[in-house]
mmCIF file of N, CA and C in Angstrom:
data_model
loop_
_atom_site.group_PDB
_atom_site.id
_atom_site.type_symbol
_atom_site.label_atom_id
_atom_site.label_comp_id
_atom_site.label_asym_id
_atom_site.label_seq_id
_atom_site.Cartn_x
_atom_site.Cartn_y
_atom_site.Cartn_z
ATOM 1 N N MET D 1 103.271 85.141 -17.024
ATOM 2 C CA MET D 1 103.000 86.437 -16.517
ATOM 3 C C MET D 1 102.958 87.310 -17.554
ATOM 4 N N VAL D 2 102.253 88.007 -18.163
ATOM 5 C CA VAL D 2 102.524 89.190 -19.251
ATOM 6 C C VAL D 2 101.299 89.836 -18.839
ATOM 7 N N GLN D 3 101.342 91.357 -18.482
ATOM 8 C CA GLN D 3 100.746 92.461 -18.186
ATOM 9 C C GLN D 3 101.237 93.302 -19.017
ATOM 10 N N GLU D 4 100.421 93.318 -20.194
ATOM 11 C CA GLU D 4 100.228 94.193 -21.282
ATOM 12 C C GLU D 4 99.558 93.563 -22.638
ATOM 13 N N LEU D 5 98.288 94.274 -22.415
ATOM 14 C CA LEU D 5 96.890 94.286 -22.999
ATOM 15 C C LEU D 5 97.651 93.630 -24.678
ATOM 16 N N ALA D 6 98.620 94.568 -25.083
ATOM 17 C CA ALA D 6 98.858 94.128 -26.615
ATOM 18 C C ALA D 6 99.896 93.472 -27.002
ATOM 19 N N TYR D 7 100.093 92.952 -25.762
ATOM 20 C CA TYR D 7 100.841 91.098 -26.461
ATOM 21 C C TYR D 7 100.319 89.840 -27.352
ATOM 22 N N ARG D 8 98.982 90.015 -26.993
ATOM 23 C CA ARG D 8 98.501 88.656 -27.853
ATOM 24 C C ARG D 8 98.126 89.405 -29.396
ATOM 25 N N TRP D 9 98.583 90.334 -29.799
ATOM 26 C CA TRP D 9 98.205 90.917 -31.257
ATOM 27 C C TRP D 9 99.273 90.507 -31.996
ATOM 28 N N GLN D 10 100.397 91.270 -31.310
ATOM 29 C CA GLN D 10 101.805 90.600 -32.025
ATOM 30 C C GLN D 10 102.192 89.428 -32.214
ATOM 31 N N PRO D 11 101.647 88.403 -31.037
ATOM 32 C CA PRO D 11 101.767 87.298 -31.196
ATOM 33 C C PRO D 11 101.162 86.140 -32.221
ATOM 34 N N ILE D 12 100.345 86.973 -32.917
ATOM 35 C CA ILE D 12 99.304 86.133 -33.472
ATOM 36 C C ILE D 12 99.952 86.478 -35.419
ATOM 37 N N GLN D 13 100.418 87.699 -35.665
ATOM 38 C CA GLN D 13 100.813 87.573 -36.364
ATOM 39 C C GLN D 13 102.240 86.581 -36.412
ATOM 40 N N LYS D 14 103.371 86.725 -34.994
ATOM 41 C CA LYS D 14 104.516 85.924 -35.374
ATOM 42 C C LYS D 14 104.080 84.125 -35.572
ATOM 43 N N ALA D 15 103.223 83.975 -34.839
ATOM 44 C CA ALA D 15 102.933 82.851 -34.624
ATOM 45 C C ALA D 15 101.988 82.182 -36.322
ATOM 46 N N LYS D 16 101.499 82.689 -37.428
ATOM 47 C CA LYS D 16 100.874 82.706 -38.250
ATOM 48 C C LYS D 16 102.466 82.749 -39.516
ATOM 49 N N SER D 17 103.234 83.331 -39.441
ATOM 50 C CA SER D 17 104.097 83.692 -39.814
ATOM 51 C C SER D 17 105.527 82.519 -39.407
ATOM 52 N N LEU D 18 104.739 81.213 -38.576
ATOM 53 C CA LEU D 18 105.496 80.022 -38.055
ATOM 54 C C LEU D 18 105.003 78.902 -38.482
ATOM 55 N N GLY D 19 103.742 79.355 -38.798
ATOM 56 C CA GLY D 19 102.769 78.228 -39.362
ATOM 57 C C GLY D 19 102.097 77.091 -38.920
ATOM 58 N N LEU D 20 102.220 78.412 -37.505
ATOM 59 C CA LEU D 20 101.563 77.720 -36.065
ATOM 60 C C LEU D 20 99.965 78.016 -36.301
ATOM 61 N N LYS D 21 99.240 76.967 -35.255
ATOM 62 C CA LYS D 21 97.412 77.553 -35.196
ATOM 63 C C LYS D 21 97.705 77.637 -33.527
ATOM 64 N N GLY D 22 96.489 77.883 -33.212
ATOM 65 C CA GLY D 22 96.220 77.950 -31.577
ATOM 66 C C GLY D 22 95.380 79.228 -31.265
ATOM 67 N N TRP D 23 95.188 79.256 -30.327
ATOM 68 C CA TRP D 23 94.862 80.625 -29.864
ATOM 69 C C TRP D 23 95.614 81.232 -28.976
ATOM 70 N N ILE D 24 95.169 82.576 -28.671
ATOM 71 C CA ILE D 24 96.147 83.671 -27.035
ATOM 72 C C ILE D 24 94.521 83.920 -27.233
ATOM 73 N N ARG D 25 94.646 84.058 -25.555
ATOM 74 C CA ARG D 25 94.014 84.958 -24.647
ATOM 75 C C ARG D 25 94.749 86.048 -23.430
ATOM 76 N N ASN D 26 93.868 86.964 -22.978
ATOM 77 C CA ASN D 26 93.933 87.267 -21.854
ATOM 78 C C ASN D 26 93.246 87.044 -20.700
ATOM 79 N N ARG D 27 93.478 86.986 -19.728
ATOM 80 C CA ARG D 27 93.091 86.341 -18.105
ATOM 81 C C ARG D 27 92.782 87.333 -17.349
ATOM 82 N N PRO D 28 91.079 87.205 -16.798
ATOM 83 C CA PRO D 28 91.075 88.113 -15.969
ATOM 84 C C PRO D 28 91.861 88.837 -15.151
ATOM 85 N N ASP D 29 92.817 88.345 -14.813
ATOM 86 C CA ASP D 29 94.162 88.627 -13.906
ATOM 87 C C ASP D 29 95.541 89.530 -14.775
ATOM 88 N N GLY D 30 95.146 89.548 -15.503
ATOM 89 C CA GLY D 30 96.107 90.076 -16.977
ATOM 90 C C GLY D 30 97.192 89.208 -17.537
ATOM 91 N N ASP D 31 97.226 87.937 -16.927
ATOM 92 C CA ASP D 31 97.989 87.213 -17.649
ATOM 93 C C ASP D 31 97.340 86.570 -18.841
ATOM 94 N N VAL D 32 98.478 86.116 -20.136
ATOM 95 C CA VAL D 32 98.241 85.741 -20.766
ATOM 96 C C VAL D 32 98.294 83.543 -21.249
ATOM 97 N N ASP D 33 97.138 83.051 -21.768
ATOM 98 C CA ASP D 33 97.405 82.374 -21.957
ATOM 99 C C ASP D 33 97.545 81.622 -23.580
ATOM 100 N N ALA D 34 98.102 80.819 -23.928
ATOM 101 C CA ALA D 34 98.286 80.886 -25.845
ATOM 102 C C ALA D 34 98.548 79.169 -25.188
ATOM 103 N N ILE D 35 97.560 78.400 -26.974
ATOM 104 C CA ILE D 35 97.770 77.092 -26.972
ATOM 105 C C ILE D 35 98.740 76.939 -27.710
ATOM 106 N N LEU D 36 99.501 76.391 -28.544
ATOM 107 C CA LEU D 36 100.273 75.935 -29.702
ATOM 108 C C LEU D 36 100.499 75.080 -30.419
ATOM 109 N N GLN D 37 100.098 74.863 -32.027
ATOM 110 C CA GLN D 37 100.329 73.291 -32.564
ATOM 111 C C GLN D 37 100.864 74.062 -34.229
ATOM 112 N N GLY D 38 101.960 72.831 -34.428
ATOM 113 C CA GLY D 38 102.757 72.947 -35.595
ATOM 114 C C GLY D 38 104.016 72.322 -35.176
ATOM 115 N N GLU D 39 104.666 72.187 -35.985
ATOM 116 C CA GLU D 39 105.820 71.602 -35.690
ATOM 117 C C GLU D 39 107.035 71.637 -35.074
ATOM 118 N N GLU D 40 107.449 71.113 -33.919
ATOM 119 C CA GLU D 40 108.197 71.327 -32.758
ATOM 120 C C GLU D 40 109.324 72.574 -33.049
ATOM 121 N N THR D 41 110.116 72.656 -34.036
ATOM 122 C CA THR D 41 111.273 73.492 -34.535
ATOM 123 C C THR D 41 110.226 74.922 -34.185
ATOM 124 N N ALA D 42 108.802 75.391 -34.731
ATOM 125 C CA ALA D 42 107.905 76.310 -34.818
ATOM 126 C C ALA D 42 107.595 76.591 -33.249
ATOM 127 N N VAL D 43 107.163 76.061 -32.701
ATOM 128 C CA VAL D 43 106.206 75.948 -31.607
ATOM 129 C C VAL D 43 107.722 76.867 -30.532
ATOM 130 N N MET D 44 108.725 76.177 -30.357
ATOM 131 C CA MET D 44 110.333 76.654 -29.457
ATOM 132 C C MET D 44 110.684 77.711 -30.188
ATOM 133 N N ASP D 45 110.411 77.822 -31.360
ATOM 134 C CA ASP D 45 110.537 79.553 -31.607
ATOM 135 C C ASP D 45 110.104 80.067 -31.212
ATOM 136 N N MET D 46 108.871 80.125 -31.200
ATOM 137 C CA MET D 46 107.675 80.831 -30.644
ATOM 138 C C MET D 46 107.493 80.944 -29.505
ATOM 139 N N ILE D 47 108.382 79.760 -28.192
ATOM 140 C CA ILE D 47 108.247 80.115 -27.052
ATOM 141 C C ILE D 47 108.704 81.162 -26.532
ATOM 142 N N ASP D 48 110.218 80.684 -27.829
ATOM 143 C CA ASP D 48 111.581 81.797 -27.518
ATOM 144 C C ASP D 48 110.708 83.256 -27.395
ATOM 145 N N TRP D 49 110.362 83.326 -28.695
ATOM 146 C CA TRP D 49 109.873 84.979 -28.246
ATOM 147 C C TRP D 49 109.145 85.018 -28.038
ATOM 148 N N MET D 50 107.570 84.239 -27.573
ATOM 149 C CA MET D 50 107.156 84.554 -26.487
ATOM 150 C C MET D 50 108.096 85.176 -24.855
ATOM 151 N N ARG D 51 109.226 84.493 -24.787
ATOM 152 C CA ARG D 51 109.751 84.686 -23.117
ATOM 153 C C ARG D 51 110.271 86.665 -23.332
ATOM 154 N N LYS D 52 110.569 86.881 -24.717
ATOM 155 C CA LYS D 52 111.101 87.801 -24.771
ATOM 156 C C LYS D 52 109.481 89.073 -25.147
ATOM 157 N N GLY D 53 108.968 88.426 -25.472
ATOM 158 C CA GLY D 53 107.763 89.608 -26.098
ATOM 159 C C GLY D 53 107.686 90.905 -26.854
ATOM 160 N N PRO D 54 106.685 91.236 -27.278
ATOM 161 C CA PRO D 54 107.129 93.097 -28.541
ATOM 162 C C PRO D 54 107.447 93.769 -27.637
ATOM 163 N N PRO D 55 107.816 94.623 -28.129
ATOM 164 C CA PRO D 55 108.156 95.949 -27.544
ATOM 165 C C PRO D 55 107.657 96.385 -26.315
ATOM 166 N N HIS D 56 107.819 96.540 -25.324
ATOM 167 C CA HIS D 56 107.159 97.570 -24.191
ATOM 168 C C HIS D 56 106.072 96.454 -22.506
ATOM 169 N N ALA D 57 106.254 95.535 -23.561
ATOM 170 C CA ALA D 57 105.746 94.320 -22.829
ATOM 171 C C ALA D 57 106.683 93.638 -22.034
ATOM 172 N N VAL D 58 105.539 93.329 -20.454
ATOM 173 C CA VAL D 58 107.192 92.629 -19.657
ATOM 174 C C VAL D 58 106.944 91.429 -19.527
ATOM 175 N N VAL D 59 107.459 90.392 -19.671
ATOM 176 C CA VAL D 59 106.912 89.330 -19.474
ATOM 177 C C VAL D 59 107.618 88.839 -18.045
ATOM 178 N N ARG D 60 107.200 88.769 -17.028
ATOM 179 C CA ARG D 60 107.735 87.910 -15.947
ATOM 180 C C ARG D 60 107.851 85.983 -15.671
ATOM 181 N N ASN D 61 107.224 85.889 -16.584
ATOM 182 C CA ASN D 61 107.641 83.531 -16.115
ATOM 183 C C ASN D 61 106.927 83.559 -17.760
ATOM 184 N N VAL D 62 107.093 82.622 -18.038
ATOM 185 C CA VAL D 62 106.397 81.507 -19.734
ATOM 186 C C VAL D 62 106.271 79.890 -18.541
ATOM 187 N N SER D 63 105.194 79.514 -18.812
ATOM 188 C CA SER D 63 104.650 78.366 -18.082
ATOM 189 C C SER D 63 105.044 77.199 -19.679
ATOM 190 N N VAL D 64 105.538 76.625 -19.864
ATOM 191 C CA VAL D 64 105.220 75.427 -20.838
ATOM 192 C C VAL D 64 104.669 73.829 -20.019
ATOM 193 N N GLN D 65 104.033 73.771 -20.911
ATOM 194 C CA GLN D 65 103.060 72.086 -20.481
ATOM 195 C C GLN D 65 103.275 71.763 -21.777
ATOM 196 N N TRP D 66 103.735 70.476 -22.354
ATOM 197 C CA TRP D 66 103.828 69.857 -22.922
ATOM 198 C C TRP D 66 102.403 68.615 -23.288
ATOM 199 N N SER D 67 102.221 68.115 -24.671
ATOM 200 C CA SER D 67 100.835 67.182 -24.824
ATOM 201 C C SER D 67 101.455 67.027 -26.203
ATOM 202 N N PHE D 68 100.503 65.787 -25.710
ATOM 203 C CA PHE D 68 100.169 64.542 -27.613
ATOM 204 C C PHE D 68 99.855 65.682 -28.981
ATOM 205 N N PRO D 69 100.389 65.389 -29.614
ATOM 206 C CA PRO D 69 99.905 66.031 -30.575
ATOM 207 C C PRO D 69 98.737 65.857 -31.378
ATOM 208 N N VAL D 70 97.839 66.540 -31.936
ATOM 209 C CA VAL D 70 96.610 66.388 -32.214
ATOM 210 C C VAL D 70 96.548 67.904 -33.089
ATOM 211 N N ASN D 71 95.748 67.837 -34.470
ATOM 212 C CA ASN D 71 95.166 68.881 -35.133
ATOM 213 C C ASN D 71 93.667 69.611 -34.631
ATOM 214 N N LEU D 72 93.777 70.101 -33.774
ATOM 215 C CA LEU D 72 92.111 70.794 -33.187
ATOM 216 C C LEU D 72 92.289 72.070 -33.446
ATOM 217 N N PHE D 73 93.526 72.742 -34.465
ATOM 218 C CA PHE D 73 92.782 73.924 -34.764
ATOM 219 C C PHE D 73 93.309 74.278 -36.329
ATOM 220 N N GLU D 74 92.472 75.229 -36.759
ATOM 221 C CA GLU D 74 92.409 75.540 -38.074
ATOM 222 C C GLU D 74 93.763 77.077 -38.453
ATOM 223 N N ASP D 75 93.583 77.408 -37.680
ATOM 224 C CA ASP D 75 94.486 78.806 -37.549
ATOM 225 C C ASP D 75 94.568 79.474 -36.407
ATOM 226 N N PHE D 76 95.764 80.905 -36.563
ATOM 227 C CA PHE D 76 95.731 80.822 -35.363
ATOM 228 C C PHE D 76 94.668 82.257 -34.722
ATOM 229 N N ARG D 77 94.281 82.602 -33.444
ATOM 230 C CA ARG D 77 93.822 83.793 -33.076
ATOM 231 C C ARG D 77 93.669 84.169 -31.771
ATOM 232 N N ILE D 78 92.975 85.383 -31.959
ATOM 233 C CA ILE D 78 92.184 85.734 -30.049
ATOM 234 C C ILE D 78 90.999 84.612 -29.847
ATOM 235 N N ARG D 79 91.080 84.416 -28.621
ATOM 236 C CA ARG D 79 90.079 83.950 -28.220
ATOM 237 C C ARG D 79 89.639 84.780 -27.103
ATOM 238 N N GLY D 80 88.277 84.589 -26.459
ATOM 239 C CA GLY D 80 87.937 85.097 -25.092
ATOM 240 C C GLY D 80 88.312 84.630 -24.284
ATOM 241 N N TYR D 81 87.775 84.766 -22.867
ATOM 242 C CA TYR D 81 88.221 84.092 -22.121
ATOM 243 C C TYR D 81 86.427 84.011 -21.266
#
């Protein structure tokens, strides 16, 4: 759970630098959802980064659910709820 509006902007740059695809969005309750697609090591690096968050973000919890790899995304972007 992340209660920080700017939280989803900085992950876009981080995800792109890792070559990841997918999306990130703010939920109405203030939490943030993300789907990551890419090499396992890059996904793990991104998850580690998300656990810390950008400066001034308060990360209370990161929940990870793995799925079988599929190529659904062409880039990494902000998605509306």
